[in-house]
Short mmCIF file of N, CA and C in Angstrom, two decimals:
data_model
loop_
_atom_site.label_atom_id
_atom_site.label_comp_id
_atom_site.label_asym_id
_atom_site.label_seq_id
_atom_site.Cartn_x
_atom_site.Cartn_y
_atom_site.Cartn_z
N ARG A 293 86.80 81.05 29.06
CA ARG A 293 87.79 81.30 30.07
C ARG A 293 87.28 82.76 30.43
N ILE A 294 87.03 82.81 31.69
CA ILE A 294 86.79 84.24 31.99
C ILE A 294 88.17 84.75 33.05
N ALA A 295 88.45 85.73 32.81
CA ALA A 295 89.75 85.96 33.49
C ALA A 295 89.64 87.83 33.73
N LYS A 296 89.99 88.05 34.91
CA LYS A 296 89.96 89.51 35.57
C LYS A 296 91.22 90.14 35.05
N VAL A 297 90.85 91.25 34.34
CA VAL A 297 92.28 92.03 33.92
C VAL A 297 92.41 93.18 35.03
N ILE A 298 93.69 93.23 35.30
CA ILE A 298 94.38 94.25 36.43
C ILE A 298 95.07 95.19 35.87
N ASN A 299 94.99 96.34 36.18
CA ASN A 299 95.92 97.46 35.28
C ASN A 299 95.94 97.21 34.03
N HIS A 300 94.97 96.79 33.19
CA HIS A 300 95.24 96.66 31.57
C HIS A 300 96.55 95.92 31.38
N LEU A 301 97.13 95.07 32.23
CA LEU A 301 98.42 94.40 32.03
C LEU A 301 98.16 92.95 32.34
N LYS A 302 97.56 92.68 33.41
CA LYS A 302 97.76 91.13 33.96
C LYS A 302 96.36 90.56 33.76
N ARG A 303 96.22 89.23 33.64
CA ARG A 303 95.03 88.54 33.56
C ARG A 303 95.18 87.60 34.72
N LYS A 304 94.24 87.54 35.49
CA LYS A 304 93.84 86.67 36.54
C LYS A 304 92.64 85.59 36.11
N PRO A 305 93.31 84.32 35.95
CA PRO A 305 91.94 83.48 35.71
C PRO A 305 91.03 83.35 36.66
N LEU A 306 89.69 83.23 36.37
CA LEU A 306 88.57 83.13 37.39
C LEU A 306 88.06 81.79 37.51
N ILE A 307 87.48 81.42 36.06
CA ILE A 307 86.88 80.29 35.90
C ILE A 307 86.69 80.14 34.47
N ALA A 308 86.74 78.76 34.25
CA ALA A 308 86.42 78.27 32.79
C ALA A 308 85.22 77.33 32.60
N ILE A 309 84.54 77.80 31.60
CA ILE A 309 83.24 76.98 31.72
C ILE A 309 82.90 76.76 29.99
N GLU A 310 82.12 75.90 30.13
CA GLU A 310 81.78 75.41 28.52
C GLU A 310 80.31 76.36 28.22
N CYS A 311 80.02 76.72 27.07
CA CYS A 311 78.97 77.15 26.55
C CYS A 311 77.67 76.34 27.04
N SER A 312 77.78 75.05 27.07
CA SER A 312 76.83 73.99 27.17
C SER A 312 76.41 74.07 28.61
N ASP A 313 77.25 74.74 29.60
CA ASP A 313 77.05 74.58 31.03
C ASP A 313 76.06 75.84 31.06
N ILE A 314 75.99 76.93 30.55
CA ILE A 314 75.49 78.38 30.51
C ILE A 314 73.82 78.01 30.57
N GLU A 315 73.24 78.41 31.68
CA GLU A 315 71.66 78.20 31.60
C GLU A 315 70.72 79.45 31.39
N ALA A 316 71.55 80.79 31.87
CA ALA A 316 71.02 82.02 31.26
C ALA A 316 72.05 83.35 31.49
N MET A 317 71.57 84.01 30.56
CA MET A 317 72.74 85.20 30.33
C MET A 317 71.72 86.48 29.91
N ASP A 318 71.94 87.50 30.48
CA ASP A 318 71.23 88.62 30.09
C ASP A 318 72.10 89.85 30.93
N LYS A 319 71.36 90.90 30.70
CA LYS A 319 71.89 92.18 31.21
C LYS A 319 71.64 92.14 32.69
N VAL A 320 72.37 92.62 33.57
CA VAL A 320 72.17 92.68 35.01
C VAL A 320 71.08 93.63 35.36
N SER A 321 70.75 94.69 34.43
CA SER A 321 69.67 95.61 34.81
C SER A 321 68.22 94.76 34.66
N GLU A 322 68.33 93.79 33.90
CA GLU A 322 67.08 92.92 33.50
C GLU A 322 66.63 92.42 34.92
N GLU A 323 65.08 92.23 35.15
CA GLU A 323 64.52 91.71 36.22
C GLU A 323 64.87 90.34 36.51
N SER A 324 65.51 89.65 35.38
CA SER A 324 65.55 88.19 35.73
C SER A 324 67.16 87.94 36.46
N PHE A 325 67.75 89.02 36.52
CA PHE A 325 68.88 89.06 37.42
C PHE A 325 68.68 88.62 38.98
N LEU A 326 67.71 89.32 39.50
CA LEU A 326 67.23 89.06 40.69
C LEU A 326 67.03 87.80 41.31
N ARG A 327 66.28 86.95 40.13
CA ARG A 327 66.03 85.76 40.51
C ARG A 327 67.34 84.90 41.05
N TYR A 328 68.46 84.98 40.07
CA TYR A 328 69.80 84.21 40.36
C TYR A 328 70.65 84.83 41.64
N ASP A 329 70.53 86.35 41.77
CA ASP A 329 71.21 87.10 42.54
C ASP A 329 70.65 86.79 43.97
N THR A 330 69.56 86.36 44.26
CA THR A 330 68.88 85.84 45.49
C THR A 330 68.98 84.72 45.84
N MET A 331 69.48 83.86 45.00
CA MET A 331 69.51 82.24 45.26
C MET A 331 70.57 81.96 46.24
N LYS A 332 69.93 80.78 47.10
CA LYS A 332 70.85 80.47 47.99
C LYS A 332 71.62 79.46 47.76
N GLY A 333 72.76 79.48 48.36
CA GLY A 333 74.08 78.37 48.12
C GLY A 333 74.69 78.87 46.55
N ILE A 334 74.50 80.03 46.08
CA ILE A 334 75.13 80.25 44.69
C ILE A 334 76.58 80.97 44.79
N LYS A 335 77.47 80.51 44.08
CA LYS A 335 78.74 81.00 44.04
C LYS A 335 78.59 82.12 43.01
N LYS A 336 79.01 83.42 43.38
CA LYS A 336 79.09 84.53 42.93
C LYS A 336 80.46 85.02 42.54
N VAL A 337 80.74 85.14 41.17
CA VAL A 337 82.25 85.51 40.75
C VAL A 337 82.00 86.90 40.03
N VAL A 338 82.62 87.86 40.46
CA VAL A 338 82.63 89.38 39.77
C VAL A 338 83.88 89.22 39.03
N ALA A 339 83.93 89.40 37.64
CA ALA A 339 84.98 89.42 37.03
C ALA A 339 85.09 91.00 36.17
N THR A 340 84.70 91.88 36.90
CA THR A 340 84.86 93.27 36.50
C THR A 340 85.12 94.23 37.72
N PRO A 341 85.82 95.29 37.57
CA PRO A 341 85.89 96.18 38.55
C PRO A 341 84.91 97.45 38.16
N ASN A 342 84.07 97.38 37.20
CA ASN A 342 83.29 98.34 36.64
C ASN A 342 81.77 98.00 37.19
N THR A 343 81.55 97.91 38.52
CA THR A 343 80.11 97.41 38.95
C THR A 343 79.11 98.41 38.70
N GLU A 344 79.21 99.51 38.38
CA GLU A 344 78.30 100.25 38.18
C GLU A 344 78.07 100.39 36.45
N SER A 345 78.63 99.86 35.63
CA SER A 345 78.58 100.08 34.30
C SER A 345 77.12 99.52 33.72
N GLU A 346 76.44 100.11 32.55
CA GLU A 346 75.37 99.99 31.95
C GLU A 346 75.45 98.47 31.26
N ASP A 347 76.65 98.21 30.82
CA ASP A 347 77.23 96.96 29.99
C ASP A 347 77.34 95.67 30.69
N LEU A 348 76.72 95.65 31.94
CA LEU A 348 77.30 94.35 32.79
C LEU A 348 76.20 93.05 32.36
N TYR A 349 76.65 91.73 32.31
CA TYR A 349 76.00 90.76 32.06
C TYR A 349 76.14 89.96 33.05
N TYR A 350 75.12 89.22 33.16
CA TYR A 350 74.98 88.07 33.98
C TYR A 350 74.98 86.48 33.29
N ILE A 351 75.92 85.73 33.93
CA ILE A 351 76.05 84.30 33.39
C ILE A 351 75.72 83.40 34.38
N PHE A 352 74.34 82.57 34.20
CA PHE A 352 74.20 81.67 35.31
C PHE A 352 74.38 80.47 34.68
N CYS A 353 75.42 79.59 35.53
CA CYS A 353 75.92 78.13 35.02
C CYS A 353 76.02 77.13 36.22
N LYS A 354 76.02 75.83 35.66
CA LYS A 354 76.03 74.85 36.77
C LYS A 354 77.40 74.42 36.01
N LYS A 355 78.62 74.64 37.32
CA LYS A 355 79.71 74.26 36.98
C LYS A 355 80.32 73.05 37.86
N GLY A 356 80.23 71.58 37.64
CA GLY A 356 80.66 70.95 38.60
C GLY A 356 79.79 70.54 39.69
N GLY A 357 78.28 70.70 39.33
CA GLY A 357 77.36 70.35 40.01
C GLY A 357 77.15 71.79 41.03
N GLU A 358 78.02 72.84 40.95
CA GLU A 358 77.70 73.87 41.67
C GLU A 358 77.21 75.31 41.06
N ASN A 359 76.23 75.79 41.44
CA ASN A 359 75.57 76.88 40.60
C ASN A 359 76.64 78.08 40.88
N THR A 360 76.85 78.78 39.70
CA THR A 360 77.65 79.74 39.73
C THR A 360 76.88 80.99 39.01
N LEU A 361 77.18 82.08 39.49
CA LEU A 361 76.58 83.48 39.05
C LEU A 361 77.99 84.37 38.71
N LEU A 362 78.12 84.43 37.14
CA LEU A 362 79.31 85.20 36.93
C LEU A 362 78.68 86.71 36.63
N ILE A 363 79.48 87.79 36.98
CA ILE A 363 79.06 88.93 36.64
C ILE A 363 80.20 89.60 35.56
N VAL A 364 80.04 90.04 34.43
CA VAL A 364 80.92 89.99 33.38
C VAL A 364 80.58 91.72 32.71
N GLU A 365 81.58 92.10 32.19
CA GLU A 365 81.49 93.16 31.35
C GLU A 365 82.17 92.98 29.93
N PRO A 366 81.49 91.93 29.18
CA PRO A 366 82.16 91.44 27.76
C PRO A 366 82.02 92.33 26.68
N GLN A 367 82.47 92.28 25.61
CA GLN A 367 82.57 92.92 24.60
C GLN A 367 81.60 92.52 23.59
N PRO A 368 80.54 93.53 22.98
CA PRO A 368 79.47 92.95 22.24
C PRO A 368 79.89 91.87 21.44
N GLU A 369 80.90 91.50 20.80
CA GLU A 369 81.18 90.50 19.99
C GLU A 369 81.20 89.04 20.72
N LEU A 370 81.71 88.97 21.91
CA LEU A 370 81.86 87.88 22.84
C LEU A 370 80.10 87.57 23.17
N VAL A 371 79.11 88.62 23.60
CA VAL A 371 77.92 88.21 23.87
C VAL A 371 77.28 87.60 22.74
N VAL A 372 77.44 88.07 21.48
CA VAL A 372 76.88 87.36 20.19
C VAL A 372 77.14 85.83 19.94
N MET A 373 78.95 85.72 20.35
CA MET A 373 79.27 84.42 20.01
C MET A 373 78.86 83.47 21.31
N ILE A 374 78.61 84.04 22.40
CA ILE A 374 78.07 83.02 23.51
C ILE A 374 76.70 82.69 23.06
N ARG A 375 75.87 83.50 22.63
CA ARG A 375 74.41 83.35 22.36
C ARG A 375 74.40 82.28 21.18
N ARG A 376 75.31 82.23 20.24
CA ARG A 376 75.25 81.42 19.18
C ARG A 376 75.67 80.09 19.70
N SER A 377 76.48 79.77 20.61
CA SER A 377 77.04 78.78 20.91
C SER A 377 76.52 78.07 21.99
N ALA A 378 75.54 78.77 22.94
CA ALA A 378 74.99 78.03 23.96
C ALA A 378 73.45 77.84 23.45
N ARG A 379 73.36 76.67 23.36
CA ARG A 379 71.68 76.27 22.97
C ARG A 379 70.53 76.81 23.66
N MET A 380 70.79 77.01 24.97
CA MET A 380 69.62 77.47 25.87
C MET A 380 69.61 79.12 25.53
N LEU A 381 70.50 79.86 24.94
CA LEU A 381 70.51 81.04 24.82
C LEU A 381 70.08 81.94 23.29
N ARG A 382 69.58 80.84 22.87
CA ARG A 382 69.17 81.43 21.26
C ARG A 382 68.10 82.66 21.44
N ARG A 383 68.48 83.56 20.49
CA ARG A 383 67.47 84.88 20.55
C ARG A 383 66.09 84.33 20.25
N LYS A 384 65.05 84.92 20.94
CA LYS A 384 63.69 84.54 20.77
C LYS A 384 63.29 85.10 19.36
#
């Protein structure tokens, strides 16, 4: 479940996805991000107010037949857990 944290007090649910729905995940600073960012008909969900952060990740998934691009700023532990759980994202 991805939620946007507002004023460090409230959480606004944005989307719930299964790790098996994730097709790609990496840092926004990587070249591979441009492939997904420029796709036509993609739903973009920005789940962080820190859009200039160096720790931004993108998650590309297919949710209900719709291509979705999430922009998140996850804790390092979460990145590790997602990579372990998503078959397509195993480290090389």
